[in-house]
PDB file of C-alpha atoms in Angstrom:
ATOM      1  CA  MET A   1     -45.289 -32.683  70.048  1.00 42.00           C
ATOM      2  CA  THR A   2     -44.080 -35.584  67.723  1.00 45.00           C
ATOM      3  CA  ASP A   3     -40.693 -36.647  68.079  1.00 52.00           C
ATOM      4  CA  THR A   4     -38.417 -36.694  65.262  1.00 51.00           C
ATOM      5  CA  PRO A   5     -37.696 -40.034  63.115  1.00 51.00           C
ATOM      6  CA  PRO A   6     -34.513 -41.986  63.590  1.00 50.00           C
ATOM      7  CA  GLU A   7     -34.382 -42.214  59.563  1.00 52.00           C
ATOM      8  CA  ALA A   8     -35.546 -37.888  59.919  1.00 57.00           C
ATOM      9  CA  ARG A   9     -31.816 -37.623  62.340  1.00 65.00           C
ATOM     10  CA  SER A  10     -29.943 -40.088  60.219  1.00 81.00           C
ATOM     11  CA  ASP A  11     -30.278 -38.325  57.379  1.00 83.00           C
ATOM     12  CA  GLU A  12     -30.025 -34.931  59.284  1.00 89.00           C
ATOM     13  CA  THR A  13     -26.409 -36.188  60.786  1.00 91.00           C
ATOM     14  CA  ARG A  14     -25.835 -37.040  57.597  1.00 90.00           C
ATOM     15  CA  ALA A  15     -26.100 -33.611  56.001  1.00 92.00           C
ATOM     16  CA  ARG A  16     -24.587 -31.816  58.873  1.00 93.00           C
ATOM     17  CA  ILE A  17     -20.880 -34.018  58.675  1.00 94.00           C
ATOM     18  CA  PHE A  18     -21.166 -33.588  54.369  1.00 91.00           C
ATOM     19  CA  GLU A  19     -21.959 -29.336  55.114  1.00 92.00           C
ATOM     20  CA  THR A  20     -19.580 -29.080  57.732  1.00 94.00           C
ATOM     21  CA  ALA A  21     -16.795 -31.081  55.920  1.00 92.00           C
ATOM     22  CA  ASN A  22     -17.611 -28.873  52.397  1.00 89.00           C
ATOM     23  CA  LYS A  23     -16.070 -26.055  54.840  1.00 90.00           C
ATOM     24  CA  LEU A  24     -13.625 -27.246  56.374  1.00 92.00           C
ATOM     25  CA  ILE A  25     -11.856 -27.667  53.380  1.00 87.00           C
ATOM     26  CA  GLU A  26     -11.797 -24.365  52.306  1.00 83.00           C
ATOM     27  CA  ILE A  27      -9.893 -23.040  54.855  1.00 87.00           C
ATOM     28  CA  GLU A  28      -7.904 -26.594  56.620  1.00 85.00           C
ATOM     29  CA  PRO A  29      -5.022 -27.917  54.400  1.00 84.00           C
ATOM     30  CA  LEU A  30      -7.087 -31.626  52.670  1.00 81.00           C
ATOM     31  CA  ALA A  31      -3.506 -33.667  54.332  1.00 76.00           C
ATOM     32  CA  LYS A  32      -4.213 -32.466  58.209  1.00 82.00           C
ATOM     33  CA  LEU A  33      -8.065 -32.167  57.649  1.00 89.00           C
ATOM     34  CA  THR A  34      -8.428 -35.967  59.666  1.00 92.00           C
ATOM     35  CA  VAL A  35     -11.614 -37.629  60.585  1.00 94.00           C
ATOM     36  CA  ARG A  36     -12.090 -36.911  64.164  1.00 94.00           C
ATOM     37  CA  ARG A  37     -11.055 -33.169  63.350  1.00 94.00           C
ATOM     38  CA  ILE A  38     -14.499 -32.850  61.395  1.00 94.00           C
ATOM     39  CA  ALA A  39     -16.475 -34.865  63.635  1.00 95.00           C
ATOM     40  CA  ASP A  40     -15.649 -32.422  66.815  1.00 95.00           C
ATOM     41  CA  ALA A  41     -16.768 -29.866  64.264  1.00 95.00           C
ATOM     42  CA  ALA A  42     -19.773 -30.889  63.041  1.00 94.00           C
ATOM     43  CA  GLY A  43     -20.464 -32.041  66.973  1.00 94.00           C
ATOM     44  CA  VAL A  44     -20.820 -36.347  66.822  1.00 94.00           C
ATOM     45  CA  SER A  45     -18.688 -38.927  66.703  1.00 94.00           C
ATOM     46  CA  PRO A  46     -15.391 -40.234  64.522  1.00 94.00           C
ATOM     47  CA  ALA A  47     -17.657 -43.852  64.090  1.00 94.00           C
ATOM     48  CA  LEU A  48     -20.866 -42.172  62.538  1.00 93.00           C
ATOM     49  CA  ILE A  49     -18.474 -40.750  60.219  1.00 94.00           C
ATOM     50  CA  ILE A  50     -17.019 -43.827  58.842  1.00 94.00           C
ATOM     51  CA  GLN A  51     -20.798 -45.357  59.049  1.00 93.00           C
ATOM     52  CA  TYR A  52     -22.295 -42.673  57.510  1.00 92.00           C
ATOM     53  CA  PHE A  53     -19.713 -42.454  54.773  1.00 91.00           C
ATOM     54  CA  GLY A  54     -17.164 -45.447  54.586  1.00 88.00           C
ATOM     55  CA  SER A  55     -13.929 -43.676  54.924  1.00 88.00           C
ATOM     56  CA  LYS A  56     -12.364 -39.825  55.519  1.00 88.00           C
ATOM     57  CA  ASP A  57     -11.320 -40.372  51.420  1.00 84.00           C
ATOM     58  CA  LYS A  58     -14.655 -41.489  50.764  1.00 84.00           C
ATOM     59  CA  LEU A  59     -16.805 -38.318  52.744  1.00 90.00           C
ATOM     60  CA  LEU A  60     -14.176 -35.917  50.950  1.00 88.00           C
ATOM     61  CA  MET A  61     -14.200 -37.967  47.041  1.00 83.00           C
ATOM     62  CA  GLN A  62     -18.216 -37.576  47.417  1.00 84.00           C
ATOM     63  CA  ILE A  63     -17.894 -33.354  48.310  1.00 86.00           C
ATOM     64  CA  HIS A  64     -15.581 -34.180  45.101  1.00 81.00           C
ATOM     65  CA  MET A  65     -18.313 -35.610  43.370  1.00 78.00           C
ATOM     66  CA  LEU A  66     -21.165 -32.312  44.546  1.00 80.00           C
ATOM     67  CA  HIS A  67     -19.192 -29.668  42.669  1.00 73.00           C
ATOM     68  CA  HIS A  68     -18.627 -31.920  39.503  1.00 71.00           C
ATOM     69  CA  SER A  69     -22.351 -32.034  39.667  1.00 72.00           C
ATOM     70  CA  LYS A  70     -23.258 -29.871  37.017  1.00 77.00           C
ATOM     71  CA  LEU A  71     -20.583 -31.823  34.694  1.00 81.00           C
ATOM     72  CA  ASP A  72     -22.889 -32.707  32.211  1.00 80.00           C
ATOM     73  CA  ALA A  73     -24.712 -30.197  31.804  1.00 85.00           C
ATOM     74  CA  ALA A  74     -21.756 -28.183  30.830  1.00 87.00           C
ATOM     75  CA  LEU A  75     -20.522 -31.119  28.125  1.00 87.00           C
ATOM     76  CA  GLN A  76     -23.446 -30.541  26.815  1.00 87.00           C
ATOM     77  CA  LYS A  77     -22.525 -27.013  26.311  1.00 90.00           C
ATOM     78  CA  ALA A  78     -19.610 -27.615  25.171  1.00 88.00           C
ATOM     79  CA  CYS A  79     -21.119 -30.384  22.834  1.00 88.00           C
ATOM     80  CA  ASP A  80     -23.791 -28.044  21.629  1.00 90.00           C
ATOM     81  CA  ASP A  81     -20.852 -25.157  20.837  1.00 92.00           C
ATOM     82  CA  HIS A  82     -18.665 -26.949  18.647  1.00 91.00           C
ATOM     83  CA  ALA A  83     -21.074 -28.627  16.793  1.00 89.00           C
ATOM     84  CA  GLY A  84     -19.400 -29.356  13.388  1.00 90.00           C
ATOM     85  CA  GLN A  85     -16.179 -28.744  14.554  1.00 93.00           C
ATOM     86  CA  SER A  86     -13.348 -31.222  14.058  1.00 93.00           C
ATOM     87  CA  LEU A  87     -12.980 -33.265  17.089  1.00 94.00           C
ATOM     88  CA  LEU A  88     -10.140 -32.453  18.399  1.00 95.00           C
ATOM     89  CA  LYS A  89     -11.973 -29.297  19.224  1.00 95.00           C
ATOM     90  CA  HIS A  90     -14.734 -31.184  21.813  1.00 95.00           C
ATOM     91  CA  LEU A  91     -11.283 -32.304  22.668  1.00 95.00           C
ATOM     92  CA  GLU A  92     -10.491 -29.860  24.346  1.00 96.00           C
ATOM     93  CA  ALA A  93     -13.949 -28.003  24.402  1.00 94.00           C
ATOM     94  CA  ALA A  94     -13.773 -31.200  26.905  1.00 93.00           C
ATOM     95  CA  ALA A  95     -10.856 -30.445  28.849  1.00 95.00           C
ATOM     96  CA  ASP A  96     -11.410 -26.877  29.000  1.00 95.00           C
ATOM     97  CA  VAL A  97     -14.919 -28.370  31.447  1.00 92.00           C
ATOM     98  CA  PHE A  98     -13.145 -30.781  33.708  1.00 90.00           C
ATOM     99  CA  LEU A  99     -10.308 -27.680  34.039  1.00 93.00           C
ATOM    100  CA  ASP A 100     -12.609 -24.983  35.081  1.00 90.00           C
ATOM    101  CA  PHE A 101     -14.643 -27.550  37.544  1.00 86.00           C
ATOM    102  CA  ASP A 102     -10.826 -29.699  38.797  1.00 87.00           C
ATOM    103  CA  PHE A 103      -9.389 -25.625  39.188  1.00 88.00           C
ATOM    104  CA  ASP A 104     -12.736 -24.000  41.560  1.00 84.00           C
ATOM    105  CA  ASN A 105     -10.851 -26.407  44.103  1.00 81.00           C
ATOM    106  CA  PRO A 106      -6.873 -27.350  43.396  1.00 84.00           C
ATOM    107  CA  ASP A 107      -6.100 -28.752  46.851  1.00 83.00           C
ATOM    108  CA  LEU A 108      -9.443 -30.930  47.047  1.00 84.00           C
ATOM    109  CA  THR A 109      -8.822 -32.600  43.048  1.00 83.00           C
ATOM    110  CA  ARG A 110      -5.144 -32.823  43.759  1.00 81.00           C
ATOM    111  CA  TYR A 111      -5.731 -34.359  47.316  1.00 79.00           C
ATOM    112  CA  ILE A 112      -8.453 -37.493  45.815  1.00 77.00           C
ATOM    113  CA  TYR A 113      -6.229 -37.558  42.603  1.00 75.00           C
ATOM    114  CA  SER A 114      -3.185 -37.852  45.436  1.00 70.00           C
ATOM    115  CA  PHE A 115      -4.847 -40.891  47.180  1.00 66.00           C
ATOM    116  CA  ALA A 116      -6.192 -42.090  44.120  1.00 62.00           C
ATOM    117  CA  TYR A 117      -2.826 -44.474  44.210  1.00 61.00           C
ATOM    118  CA  ALA A 118      -2.532 -46.132  47.031  1.00 62.00           C
ATOM    119  CA  TRP A 119      -6.755 -47.385  46.527  1.00 63.00           C
ATOM    120  CA  ASN A 120      -7.632 -50.871  46.782  1.00 68.00           C
ATOM    121  CA  GLU A 121     -10.686 -52.339  45.014  1.00 73.00           C
ATOM    122  CA  GLU A 122     -12.975 -52.149  46.912  1.00 72.00           C
ATOM    123  CA  MET A 123     -12.111 -48.369  46.373  1.00 67.00           C
ATOM    124  CA  GLU A 124     -11.143 -48.055  42.382  1.00 68.00           C
ATOM    125  CA  ILE A 125     -14.687 -50.382  42.278  1.00 72.00           C
ATOM    126  CA  TRP A 126     -16.444 -47.471  44.174  1.00 66.00           C
ATOM    127  CA  PHE A 127     -14.948 -44.833  42.802  1.00 66.00           C
ATOM    128  CA  ASN A 128     -15.887 -46.410  39.194  1.00 69.00           C
ATOM    129  CA  GLU A 129     -18.939 -46.859  40.138  1.00 71.00           C
ATOM    130  CA  GLN A 130     -18.796 -42.697  40.887  1.00 65.00           C
ATOM    131  CA  VAL A 131     -17.860 -41.695  37.808  1.00 67.00           C
ATOM    132  CA  ALA A 132     -19.737 -43.397  35.385  1.00 69.00           C
ATOM    133  CA  PRO A 133     -21.394 -40.544  34.522  1.00 67.00           C
ATOM    134  CA  PHE A 134     -18.748 -38.313  33.320  1.00 71.00           C
ATOM    135  CA  HIS A 135     -17.331 -41.029  30.912  1.00 75.00           C
ATOM    136  CA  SER A 136     -21.251 -40.913  29.729  1.00 81.00           C
ATOM    137  CA  GLY A 137     -21.481 -37.806  29.047  1.00 83.00           C
ATOM    138  CA  LEU A 138     -17.576 -37.393  27.407  1.00 87.00           C
ATOM    139  CA  ALA A 139     -18.809 -40.557  25.011  1.00 90.00           C
ATOM    140  CA  GLN A 140     -21.014 -37.693  24.134  1.00 89.00           C
ATOM    141  CA  VAL A 141     -18.520 -35.335  23.509  1.00 89.00           C
ATOM    142  CA  MET A 142     -16.192 -38.245  21.247  1.00 91.00           C
ATOM    143  CA  LYS A 143     -20.083 -38.900  18.852  1.00 91.00           C
ATOM    144  CA  SER A 144     -20.482 -35.213  18.394  1.00 92.00           C
ATOM    145  CA  GLY A 145     -16.855 -34.897  16.969  1.00 92.00           C
ATOM    146  CA  GLU A 146     -16.487 -38.101  16.021  1.00 93.00           C
ATOM    147  CA  PRO A 147     -20.353 -39.265  14.929  1.00 92.00           C
ATOM    148  CA  SER A 148     -19.094 -42.774  13.336  1.00 92.00           C
ATOM    149  CA  LEU A 149     -18.167 -43.518  16.595  1.00 92.00           C
ATOM    150  CA  SER A 150     -20.380 -46.917  17.442  1.00 92.00           C
ATOM    151  CA  GLU A 151     -21.450 -45.989  21.436  1.00 91.00           C
ATOM    152  CA  ASP A 152     -19.279 -48.754  22.619  1.00 91.00           C
ATOM    153  CA  ASP A 153     -16.339 -47.069  20.728  1.00 92.00           C
ATOM    154  CA  ALA A 154     -16.849 -43.907  21.717  1.00 92.00           C
ATOM    155  CA  LYS A 155     -17.374 -45.030  26.075  1.00 89.00           C
ATOM    156  CA  THR A 156     -13.155 -46.678  24.974  1.00 90.00           C
ATOM    157  CA  TYR A 157     -12.137 -43.633  23.455  1.00 92.00           C
ATOM    158  CA  ALA A 158     -13.823 -41.999  26.754  1.00 90.00           C
ATOM    159  CA  ILE A 159     -12.123 -43.651  29.277  1.00 87.00           C
ATOM    160  CA  THR A 160      -9.324 -43.187  27.873  1.00 91.00           C
ATOM    161  CA  PHE A 161      -9.482 -38.877  27.665  1.00 92.00           C
ATOM    162  CA  PHE A 162     -10.400 -40.084  31.305  1.00 86.00           C
ATOM    163  CA  CYS A 163      -7.476 -41.811  32.345  1.00 84.00           C
ATOM    164  CA  VAL A 164      -4.730 -38.804  30.399  1.00 91.00           C
ATOM    165  CA  TYR A 165      -6.080 -36.310  31.329  1.00 90.00           C
ATOM    166  CA  ALA A 166      -6.512 -37.638  35.116  1.00 84.00           C
ATOM    167  CA  GLN A 167      -2.324 -38.544  35.087  1.00 85.00           C
ATOM    168  CA  LEU A 168      -1.486 -35.319  34.090  1.00 91.00           C
ATOM    169  CA  MET A 169      -3.985 -33.430  36.392  1.00 88.00           C
ATOM    170  CA  ARG A 170      -1.989 -35.381  39.013  1.00 84.00           C
ATOM    171  CA  GLN A 171       1.772 -34.599  37.949  1.00 87.00           C
ATOM    172  CA  LEU A 172       0.619 -30.581  37.134  1.00 90.00           C
ATOM    173  CA  LEU A 173      -1.983 -29.899  40.445  1.00 86.00           C
ATOM    174  CA  MET A 174       1.350 -31.428  42.429  1.00 83.00           C
ATOM    175  CA  LYS A 175       3.550 -28.122  40.190  1.00 88.00           C
ATOM    176  CA  HIS A 176       0.342 -25.982  41.028  1.00 87.00           C
ATOM    177  CA  ALA A 177       0.493 -25.346  37.750  1.00 91.00           C
ATOM    178  CA  THR A 178      -2.694 -22.216  36.033  1.00 93.00           C
ATOM    179  CA  LYS A 179      -5.814 -23.544  34.400  1.00 93.00           C
ATOM    180  CA  GLU A 180      -3.607 -21.524  31.513  1.00 95.00           C
ATOM    181  CA  THR A 181      -0.449 -23.846  31.463  1.00 95.00           C
ATOM    182  CA  ALA A 182      -2.249 -27.313  32.294  1.00 95.00           C
ATOM    183  CA  MET A 183      -4.480 -26.630  28.948  1.00 96.00           C
ATOM    184  CA  GLU A 184      -1.018 -26.635  26.749  1.00 97.00           C
ATOM    185  CA  THR A 185       0.182 -29.649  27.961  1.00 96.00           C
ATOM    186  CA  LEU A 186      -2.581 -31.903  27.637  1.00 96.00           C
ATOM    187  CA  LYS A 187      -3.442 -30.585  23.795  1.00 97.00           C
ATOM    188  CA  PRO A 188      -0.457 -32.698  23.220  1.00 97.00           C
ATOM    189  CA  HIS A 189      -2.228 -35.442  24.045  1.00 96.00           C
ATOM    190  CA  LEU A 190      -5.499 -33.969  23.123  1.00 96.00           C
ATOM    191  CA  ARG A 191      -4.542 -34.329  19.041  1.00 96.00           C
ATOM    192  CA  ILE A 192      -3.194 -37.758  19.179  1.00 95.00           C
ATOM    193  CA  ILE A 193      -6.417 -39.320  20.943  1.00 94.00           C
ATOM    194  CA  ALA A 194      -8.166 -37.487  17.961  1.00 94.00           C
ATOM    195  CA  CYS A 195      -5.409 -38.724  15.029  1.00 93.00           C
ATOM    196  CA  GLY A 196      -5.980 -42.058  16.970  1.00 91.00           C
ATOM    197  CA  ILE A 197      -9.447 -41.971  16.805  1.00 91.00           C
ATOM    198  CA  ARG A 198      -9.793 -41.084  13.211  1.00 86.00           C
ATOM    199  CA  CYS A 199      -7.293 -43.484  11.708  1.00 85.00           C
ATOM    200  CA  ARG A 200      -8.667 -46.589  13.831  1.00 78.00           C
ATOM    201  CA  ASP A 201      -9.750 -48.680  11.427  1.00 64.00           C
ATOM    202  CA  GLU A 202      -6.678 -48.799  10.066  1.00 66.00           C
ATOM    203  CA  ASP A 203      -3.171 -49.913  10.912  1.00 57.00           C
ATOM    204  CA  CYS A 204      -1.610 -47.514  11.875  1.00 52.00           C
TER     205      CYS A 204
END
């Protein structure tokens, strides 16, 4: 009988911690979910969670990213479904995709957006690395709705969209708003973004 290599044991432990935390967020308030609670449920020491994930916030962010792992495909489908339509329709379709994912687990989304304002520079850099793929997907939505956009401009407006969306979602989720209310709140802001893109080369 051969011993399990240390690397394999580490991967198994990391996966167990991740799966345990993923299950706990479905049944416990996130604000009260501690590293020790996750460690006890996973049968590991709290120090091991910090070693593998860095902090509770980073662990929850990775779970949030997992829930959004199909976002790129959904954004591409939104582009395909709205091909030939206005930029505003593309932006509304992208917002609908994000809302579907965020309202799938509103407590987790609420937690991520609420603690984002307390991040230090290291956490901000780490977060930006995690969401970079989403910015790329949004940039494609921008170019699909406004083909004349350069790649750089599309990325810039994608970040604008994301900043507006995240700020509004933080407020709406704190108020326990519905997805329908969230979309109606977003629409005027999406219209402003679309208008800004259309007159980007003019002195507005």
